[in-house]
PDB file of C-alpha atoms in Angstrom:
ATOM      1  CA  MET A   1      86.122 108.438 102.862  1.00 32.00           C
ATOM      2  CA  LEU A   2      88.580 109.940 105.337  1.00 36.00           C
ATOM      3  CA  SER A   3      92.206 110.348 104.416  1.00 36.00           C
ATOM      4  CA  GLY A   4      95.272 112.138 105.679  1.00 44.00           C
ATOM      5  CA  CYS A   5      98.957 112.160 106.318  1.00 48.00           C
ATOM      6  CA  ARG A   6     101.034 112.389 109.474  1.00 53.00           C
ATOM      7  CA  GLY A   7     104.429 114.036 109.549  1.00 47.00           C
ATOM      8  CA  GLY A   8     104.734 113.878 105.766  1.00 46.00           C
ATOM      9  CA  GLU A   9     103.912 110.168 105.753  1.00 66.00           C
ATOM     10  CA  ASN A  10     101.404 108.952 103.175  1.00 84.00           C
ATOM     11  CA  LEU A  11      98.713 106.967 104.932  1.00 89.00           C
ATOM     12  CA  PRO A  12      96.057 104.719 103.416  1.00 93.00           C
ATOM     13  CA  PRO A  13      92.569 106.233 103.534  1.00 96.00           C
ATOM     14  CA  ILE A  14      90.288 105.108 106.330  1.00 96.00           C
ATOM     15  CA  PRO A  15      87.457 103.054 104.800  1.00 96.00           C
ATOM     16  CA  ASP A  16      83.840 104.054 105.228  1.00 96.00           C
ATOM     17  CA  GLY A  17      81.144 101.669 106.334  1.00 95.00           C
ATOM     18  CA  ILE A  18      79.980  99.591 109.256  1.00 97.00           C
ATOM     19  CA  PRO A  19      81.188  97.205 110.452  1.00 98.00           C
ATOM     20  CA  PRO A  20      84.860  98.154 110.130  1.00 98.00           C
ATOM     21  CA  GLY A  21      87.274  95.592 108.713  1.00 98.00           C
ATOM     22  CA  VAL A  22      88.860  92.913 110.857  1.00 97.00           C
ATOM     23  CA  GLY A  23      92.461  93.779 110.036  1.00 98.00           C
ATOM     24  CA  LEU A  24      95.557  91.623 109.691  1.00 98.00           C
ATOM     25  CA  PRO A  25      94.618  87.931 110.092  1.00 98.00           C
ATOM     26  CA  ILE A  26      95.501  86.362 113.422  1.00 98.00           C
ATOM     27  CA  PRO A  27      97.820  83.353 113.085  1.00 98.00           C
ATOM     28  CA  ALA A  28      96.701  80.028 114.512  1.00 97.00           C
ATOM     29  CA  ILE A  29      97.784  79.533 118.122  1.00 98.00           C
ATOM     30  CA  ASP A  30      97.063  77.130 120.982  1.00 98.00           C
ATOM     31  CA  LEU A  31      94.293  79.011 122.747  1.00 98.00           C
ATOM     32  CA  ASP A  32      94.502  76.671 125.721  1.00 96.00           C
ATOM     33  CA  ALA A  33      98.251  76.871 126.247  1.00 96.00           C
ATOM     34  CA  PRO A  34      99.234  77.241 129.922  1.00 94.00           C
ATOM     35  CA  GLY A  35     100.080  80.669 131.246  1.00 93.00           C
ATOM     36  CA  ARG A  36      99.646  83.778 129.136  1.00 97.00           C
ATOM     37  CA  ALA A  37      98.624  82.176 125.838  1.00 98.00           C
ATOM     38  CA  ALA A  38      98.438  85.585 124.151  1.00 98.00           C
ATOM     39  CA  GLU A  39     102.250  85.707 124.092  1.00 98.00           C
ATOM     40  CA  GLN A  40     102.128  83.357 121.101  1.00 98.00           C
ATOM     41  CA  LEU A  41     101.057  86.386 119.072  1.00 98.00           C
ATOM     42  CA  ARG A  42     104.269  88.293 119.813  1.00 98.00           C
ATOM     43  CA  ASP A  43     105.586  88.305 116.229  1.00 98.00           C
ATOM     44  CA  TRP A  44     102.156  89.211 114.824  1.00 98.00           C
ATOM     45  CA  ALA A  45     101.862  92.087 117.288  1.00 98.00           C
ATOM     46  CA  ARG A  46     105.406  93.349 116.836  1.00 98.00           C
ATOM     47  CA  GLY A  47     104.908  93.544 113.097  1.00 97.00           C
ATOM     48  CA  GLN A  48     102.219  96.221 113.423  1.00 98.00           C
ATOM     49  CA  SER A  49     102.673  97.737 116.880  1.00 98.00           C
ATOM     50  CA  GLY A  50     104.728 100.713 115.704  1.00 97.00           C
ATOM     51  CA  VAL A  51     102.537 101.833 112.828  1.00 97.00           C
ATOM     52  CA  LEU A  52      99.341 101.339 114.848  1.00 98.00           C
ATOM     53  CA  ARG A  53     100.835 102.993 117.934  1.00 97.00           C
ATOM     54  CA  VAL A  54      99.566 100.181 120.124  1.00 98.00           C
ATOM     55  CA  PRO A  55     101.770  98.439 122.714  1.00 98.00           C
ATOM     56  CA  VAL A  56     102.807  94.919 121.709  1.00 98.00           C
ATOM     57  CA  VAL A  57     101.360  93.359 124.862  1.00 98.00           C
ATOM     58  CA  ALA A  58      98.034  95.105 124.279  1.00 98.00           C
ATOM     59  CA  LEU A  59      97.867  93.952 120.647  1.00 98.00           C
ATOM     60  CA  GLU A  60      98.537  90.401 121.775  1.00 98.00           C
ATOM     61  CA  ALA A  61      95.582  90.688 124.147  1.00 98.00           C
ATOM     62  CA  TYR A  62      93.250  92.023 121.456  1.00 98.00           C
ATOM     63  CA  GLY A  63      94.257  89.330 118.985  1.00 98.00           C
ATOM     64  CA  TYR A  64      93.871  86.593 121.566  1.00 98.00           C
ATOM     65  CA  ALA A  65      90.417  87.857 122.551  1.00 98.00           C
ATOM     66  CA  ALA A  66      89.226  87.802 118.941  1.00 98.00           C
ATOM     67  CA  ALA A  67      90.703  84.333 118.410  1.00 98.00           C
ATOM     68  CA  VAL A  68      88.966  82.960 121.502  1.00 98.00           C
ATOM     69  CA  MET A  69      85.633  84.386 120.370  1.00 98.00           C
ATOM     70  CA  ALA A  70      86.120  82.957 116.873  1.00 98.00           C
ATOM     71  CA  ARG A  71      86.150  79.538 118.502  1.00 98.00           C
ATOM     72  CA  SER A  72      83.577  80.008 121.257  1.00 98.00           C
ATOM     73  CA  ALA A  73      81.116  82.246 119.370  1.00 98.00           C
ATOM     74  CA  PRO A  74      81.899  81.927 115.646  1.00 97.00           C
ATOM     75  CA  ARG A  75      78.672  83.633 114.613  1.00 97.00           C
ATOM     76  CA  CYS A  76      79.779  86.805 116.372  1.00 98.00           C
ATOM     77  CA  GLY A  77      82.678  87.544 114.034  1.00 98.00           C
ATOM     78  CA  ILE A  78      84.241  90.237 116.201  1.00 98.00           C
ATOM     79  CA  GLY A  79      87.536  91.550 114.853  1.00 98.00           C
ATOM     80  CA  TRP A  80      90.556  92.412 116.975  1.00 98.00           C
ATOM     81  CA  THR A  81      90.270  95.863 115.409  1.00 98.00           C
ATOM     82  CA  THR A  82      87.011  96.500 117.254  1.00 98.00           C
ATOM     83  CA  VAL A  83      88.465  95.324 120.564  1.00 98.00           C
ATOM     84  CA  ALA A  84      91.497  97.559 119.995  1.00 98.00           C
ATOM     85  CA  ALA A  85      89.318 100.536 119.089  1.00 98.00           C
ATOM     86  CA  ILE A  86      87.354 100.221 122.334  1.00 98.00           C
ATOM     87  CA  ALA A  87      90.596 100.200 124.322  1.00 98.00           C
ATOM     88  CA  ARG A  88      91.937 103.178 122.392  1.00 98.00           C
ATOM     89  CA  THR A  89      88.787 105.147 123.069  1.00 98.00           C
ATOM     90  CA  GLU A  90      88.528 104.207 126.737  1.00 98.00           C
ATOM     91  CA  SER A  91      92.143 104.543 127.878  1.00 98.00           C
ATOM     92  CA  ARG A  92      94.569 104.939 124.965  1.00 98.00           C
ATOM     93  CA  HIS A  93      95.503 101.282 125.393  1.00 98.00           C
ATOM     94  CA  GLY A  94      96.097 101.564 129.107  1.00 98.00           C
ATOM     95  CA  SER A  95      98.178 104.731 128.896  1.00 98.00           C
ATOM     96  CA  HIS A  96      95.643 107.205 130.328  1.00 97.00           C
ATOM     97  CA  ALA A  97      97.063 109.648 132.886  1.00 96.00           C
ATOM     98  CA  GLY A  98     100.537 108.162 132.783  1.00 97.00           C
ATOM     99  CA  SER A  99      99.610 104.518 133.217  1.00 98.00           C
ATOM    100  CA  HIS A 100     101.191 101.805 131.067  1.00 98.00           C
ATOM    101  CA  VAL A 101     100.776  98.126 130.207  1.00 98.00           C
ATOM    102  CA  ASP A 102     103.547  96.032 131.765  1.00 98.00           C
ATOM    103  CA  ASP A 103     104.997  92.920 130.146  1.00 96.00           C
ATOM    104  CA  ASP A 104     102.691  90.729 132.242  1.00 96.00           C
ATOM    105  CA  GLY A 105      99.625  92.546 130.898  1.00 97.00           C
ATOM    106  CA  GLU A 106      98.871  94.459 134.088  1.00 98.00           C
ATOM    107  CA  VAL A 107      98.088  98.162 133.731  1.00 98.00           C
ATOM    108  CA  ARG A 108     100.032 100.126 136.313  1.00 98.00           C
ATOM    109  CA  PRO A 109      99.041 102.282 138.044  1.00 98.00           C
ATOM    110  CA  PRO A 110      95.415 101.155 137.797  1.00 97.00           C
ATOM    111  CA  ILE A 111      93.118 103.401 135.766  1.00 98.00           C
ATOM    112  CA  ARG A 112      89.962 104.649 137.454  1.00 96.00           C
ATOM    113  CA  GLY A 113      87.277 106.810 135.934  1.00 92.00           C
ATOM    114  CA  VAL A 114      85.628 109.841 137.452  1.00 89.00           C
ATOM    115  CA  PRO A 115      83.161 109.240 140.305  1.00 84.00           C
ATOM    116  CA  LEU A 116      79.716 108.620 138.856  1.00 82.00           C
ATOM    117  CA  ASP A 117      78.154 111.199 141.155  1.00 78.00           C
ATOM    118  CA  GLY A 118      75.497 112.703 138.927  1.00 75.00           C
ATOM    119  CA  SER A 119      77.547 115.736 137.904  1.00 82.00           C
ATOM    120  CA  PRO A 120      76.554 117.317 134.566  1.00 83.00           C
ATOM    121  CA  GLY A 121      76.998 114.719 131.844  1.00 72.00           C
ATOM    122  CA  VAL A 122      77.766 111.984 134.363  1.00 69.00           C
ATOM    123  CA  ALA A 123      75.462 109.211 135.567  1.00 74.00           C
ATOM    124  CA  ARG A 124      74.808 108.766 139.279  1.00 82.00           C
ATOM    125  CA  VAL A 125      75.736 105.276 140.477  1.00 81.00           C
ATOM    126  CA  LEU A 126      76.204 104.585 144.169  1.00 82.00           C
ATOM    127  CA  ASP A 127      78.547 101.905 145.462  1.00 76.00           C
ATOM    128  CA  GLN A 128      76.000 100.446 147.847  1.00 73.00           C
ATOM    129  CA  GLU A 129      78.380  98.368 149.952  1.00 72.00           C
ATOM    130  CA  ALA A 130      81.024 101.075 150.272  1.00 70.00           C
ATOM    131  CA  THR A 131      78.350 103.657 151.062  1.00 69.00           C
ATOM    132  CA  ALA A 132      76.953 101.468 153.845  1.00 77.00           C
ATOM    133  CA  ASN A 133      80.407 100.967 155.329  1.00 77.00           C
ATOM    134  CA  ALA A 134      81.421 104.629 155.052  1.00 80.00           C
ATOM    135  CA  GLY A 135      78.149 106.120 156.231  1.00 82.00           C
ATOM    136  CA  ASN A 136      78.214 108.643 153.389  1.00 81.00           C
ATOM    137  CA  PRO A 137      77.773 108.393 149.615  1.00 80.00           C
ATOM    138  CA  VAL A 138      80.555 106.581 147.769  1.00 76.00           C
ATOM    139  CA  TYR A 139      80.205 106.607 144.008  1.00 86.00           C
ATOM    140  CA  VAL A 140      81.211 103.944 141.523  1.00 85.00           C
ATOM    141  CA  ARG A 141      84.194 104.489 139.226  1.00 90.00           C
ATOM    142  CA  ALA A 142      84.830 102.629 135.986  1.00 92.00           C
ATOM    143  CA  GLU A 143      87.870 100.365 136.185  1.00 97.00           C
ATOM    144  CA  GLY A 144      90.777  99.357 133.990  1.00 98.00           C
ATOM    145  CA  PRO A 145      91.820  99.879 130.366  1.00 98.00           C
ATOM    146  CA  PHE A 146      88.329  99.009 129.113  1.00 98.00           C
ATOM    147  CA  GLN A 147      86.577 101.045 131.835  1.00 97.00           C
ATOM    148  CA  PHE A 148      84.167  98.446 133.156  1.00 97.00           C
ATOM    149  CA  LEU A 149      81.703  99.311 135.880  1.00 94.00           C
ATOM    150  CA  PRO A 150      82.260  96.999 138.872  1.00 93.00           C
ATOM    151  CA  GLU A 151      78.780  95.460 138.522  1.00 92.00           C
ATOM    152  CA  THR A 152      79.364  94.694 134.846  1.00 95.00           C
ATOM    153  CA  TRP A 153      82.761  93.211 135.609  1.00 97.00           C
ATOM    154  CA  GLN A 154      81.310  91.040 138.361  1.00 95.00           C
ATOM    155  CA  HIS A 155      78.911  89.519 135.843  1.00 96.00           C
ATOM    156  CA  TRP A 156      81.163  89.295 132.768  1.00 98.00           C
ATOM    157  CA  GLY A 157      84.751  89.292 134.012  1.00 98.00           C
ATOM    158  CA  VAL A 158      86.904  86.373 132.848  1.00 98.00           C
ATOM    159  CA  ASP A 159      90.444  85.127 133.463  1.00 98.00           C
ATOM    160  CA  ALA A 160      92.251  85.191 130.106  1.00 98.00           C
ATOM    161  CA  ASN A 161      95.887  84.906 131.195  1.00 97.00           C
ATOM    162  CA  GLY A 162      95.671  81.778 133.318  1.00 95.00           C
ATOM    163  CA  ASP A 163      96.576  83.344 136.670  1.00 96.00           C
ATOM    164  CA  GLY A 164      93.373  82.159 138.326  1.00 96.00           C
ATOM    165  CA  ARG A 165      91.636  85.514 138.740  1.00 97.00           C
ATOM    166  CA  ALA A 166      89.583  87.894 136.630  1.00 98.00           C
ATOM    167  CA  ASP A 167      91.204  91.310 136.915  1.00 98.00           C
ATOM    168  CA  PRO A 168      89.794  94.436 135.203  1.00 98.00           C
ATOM    169  CA  ASP A 169      93.271  96.012 135.362  1.00 98.00           C
ATOM    170  CA  ASP A 170      94.819  93.188 133.324  1.00 98.00           C
ATOM    171  CA  ILE A 171      94.757  93.863 129.575  1.00 98.00           C
ATOM    172  CA  ASP A 172      94.221  90.169 128.699  1.00 98.00           C
ATOM    173  CA  ASP A 173      91.298  89.702 131.074  1.00 98.00           C
ATOM    174  CA  ALA A 174      89.749  93.036 130.135  1.00 98.00           C
ATOM    175  CA  ALA A 175      90.083  92.508 126.373  1.00 98.00           C
ATOM    176  CA  LEU A 176      88.465  89.070 126.412  1.00 98.00           C
ATOM    177  CA  THR A 177      85.736  90.277 128.755  1.00 98.00           C
ATOM    178  CA  ALA A 178      85.009  93.189 126.424  1.00 98.00           C
ATOM    179  CA  ALA A 179      84.861  90.858 123.423  1.00 98.00           C
ATOM    180  CA  ARG A 180      82.449  88.519 125.245  1.00 98.00           C
ATOM    181  CA  TYR A 181      80.259  91.423 126.289  1.00 98.00           C
ATOM    182  CA  LEU A 182      80.184  92.893 122.793  1.00 98.00           C
ATOM    183  CA  CYS A 183      79.296  89.553 121.210  1.00 98.00           C
ATOM    184  CA  ALA A 184      76.526  88.954 123.734  1.00 98.00           C
ATOM    185  CA  SER A 185      75.195  92.472 123.169  1.00 98.00           C
ATOM    186  CA  GLY A 186      75.265  92.554 119.373  1.00 98.00           C
ATOM    187  CA  GLY A 187      74.967  88.926 118.347  1.00 97.00           C
ATOM    188  CA  ASP A 188      76.369  88.936 114.819  1.00 98.00           C
ATOM    189  CA  LEU A 189      78.928  91.722 114.556  1.00 98.00           C
ATOM    190  CA  ARG A 190      79.582  90.907 110.909  1.00 98.00           C
ATOM    191  CA  GLY A 191      76.611  93.086 109.978  1.00 98.00           C
ATOM    192  CA  ALA A 192      75.978  96.769 110.552  1.00 98.00           C
ATOM    193  CA  ARG A 193      73.012  96.263 112.851  1.00 98.00           C
ATOM    194  CA  GLY A 194      74.735  93.875 115.228  1.00 98.00           C
ATOM    195  CA  TRP A 195      77.972  95.853 115.338  1.00 98.00           C
ATOM    196  CA  GLN A 196      76.198  99.120 116.101  1.00 98.00           C
ATOM    197  CA  GLN A 197      74.045  97.485 118.756  1.00 98.00           C
ATOM    198  CA  ALA A 198      77.131  96.044 120.450  1.00 98.00           C
ATOM    199  CA  ILE A 199      78.963  99.373 120.590  1.00 98.00           C
ATOM    200  CA  LEU A 200      75.907 101.306 121.732  1.00 98.00           C
ATOM    201  CA  THR A 201      75.346  98.783 124.500  1.00 97.00           C
ATOM    202  CA  TYR A 202      78.914  99.401 125.650  1.00 96.00           C
ATOM    203  CA  ASN A 203      78.315 103.167 125.594  1.00 94.00           C
ATOM    204  CA  GLN A 204      75.006 104.718 124.584  1.00 93.00           C
ATOM    205  CA  SER A 205      76.465 107.553 122.514  1.00 94.00           C
ATOM    206  CA  THR A 206      76.472 108.034 118.766  1.00 96.00           C
ATOM    207  CA  ASP A 207      79.678 110.075 119.044  1.00 97.00           C
ATOM    208  CA  TYR A 208      81.274 107.181 120.895  1.00 97.00           C
ATOM    209  CA  LEU A 209      80.159 104.739 118.206  1.00 98.00           C
ATOM    210  CA  LEU A 210      81.684 106.878 115.462  1.00 98.00           C
ATOM    211  CA  THR A 211      84.935 107.300 117.394  1.00 98.00           C
ATOM    212  CA  VAL A 212      85.249 103.532 117.831  1.00 98.00           C
ATOM    213  CA  ARG A 213      84.310 102.920 114.197  1.00 98.00           C
ATOM    214  CA  ASN A 214      86.935 105.321 112.908  1.00 98.00           C
ATOM    215  CA  ALA A 215      89.667 103.809 115.067  1.00 98.00           C
ATOM    216  CA  ALA A 216      88.748 100.237 114.128  1.00 98.00           C
ATOM    217  CA  ALA A 217      88.575 101.146 110.444  1.00 98.00           C
ATOM    218  CA  ALA A 218      92.014 102.770 110.657  1.00 98.00           C
ATOM    219  CA  TYR A 219      93.473  99.675 112.302  1.00 98.00           C
ATOM    220  CA  SER A 220      91.885  97.526 109.620  1.00 98.00           C
ATOM    221  CA  VAL A 221      94.109  99.139 106.966  1.00 98.00           C
ATOM    222  CA  GLY A 222      97.238  99.213 109.109  1.00 97.00           C
ATOM    223  CA  ARG A 223      97.283 102.741 110.492  1.00 97.00           C
ATOM    224  CA  ASP A 224      96.285 104.834 113.467  1.00 96.00           C
ATOM    225  CA  LEU A 225      93.995 107.848 113.239  1.00 93.00           C
TER     226      LEU A 225
END
């Protein structure tokens, strides 16, 4: 079991095991409320934002995504902690390279990954349409706080904030899309097998899986890593 302290602060130990815990329960909200329904979780998010070091707006998005999946795919059992851990690992909750999550949920400036050009340790994925238009190779970049490939986003992307468009740079849309993708990939995330399968489908790396697990487990006991 991992443990530690930060700046002289006594922190609860990070639990072992897979899947990680689901964290502070999400209060009941109207999932179909007009506009940005995630805002109903403001008090819930504010109560743990500081200690978790997660922006309030981002926590609202993660909680809303888990609540939506609890209704639409109850057998999945995905916790907001797992959604949050993915976002932490991919972009530090939308703060990579100086970006930030605005009050409306949009990450500005947009986060883009490295070109997938086949460099050492990097896959090679051509943007076929852009390449045809440019007349030279144009490589795909992952997009947004959850770093979706454009093709994956085209298939899975969903509008979660009621603005009529699915936007990979919006924390609400990206969080719910990630939750849907993870549930579809792993099936029942309440067990070790399903949870691991979901994370490894998102990124086929054991190191990645352990990083996400550790972050989610830390969030489950009310702390950051």
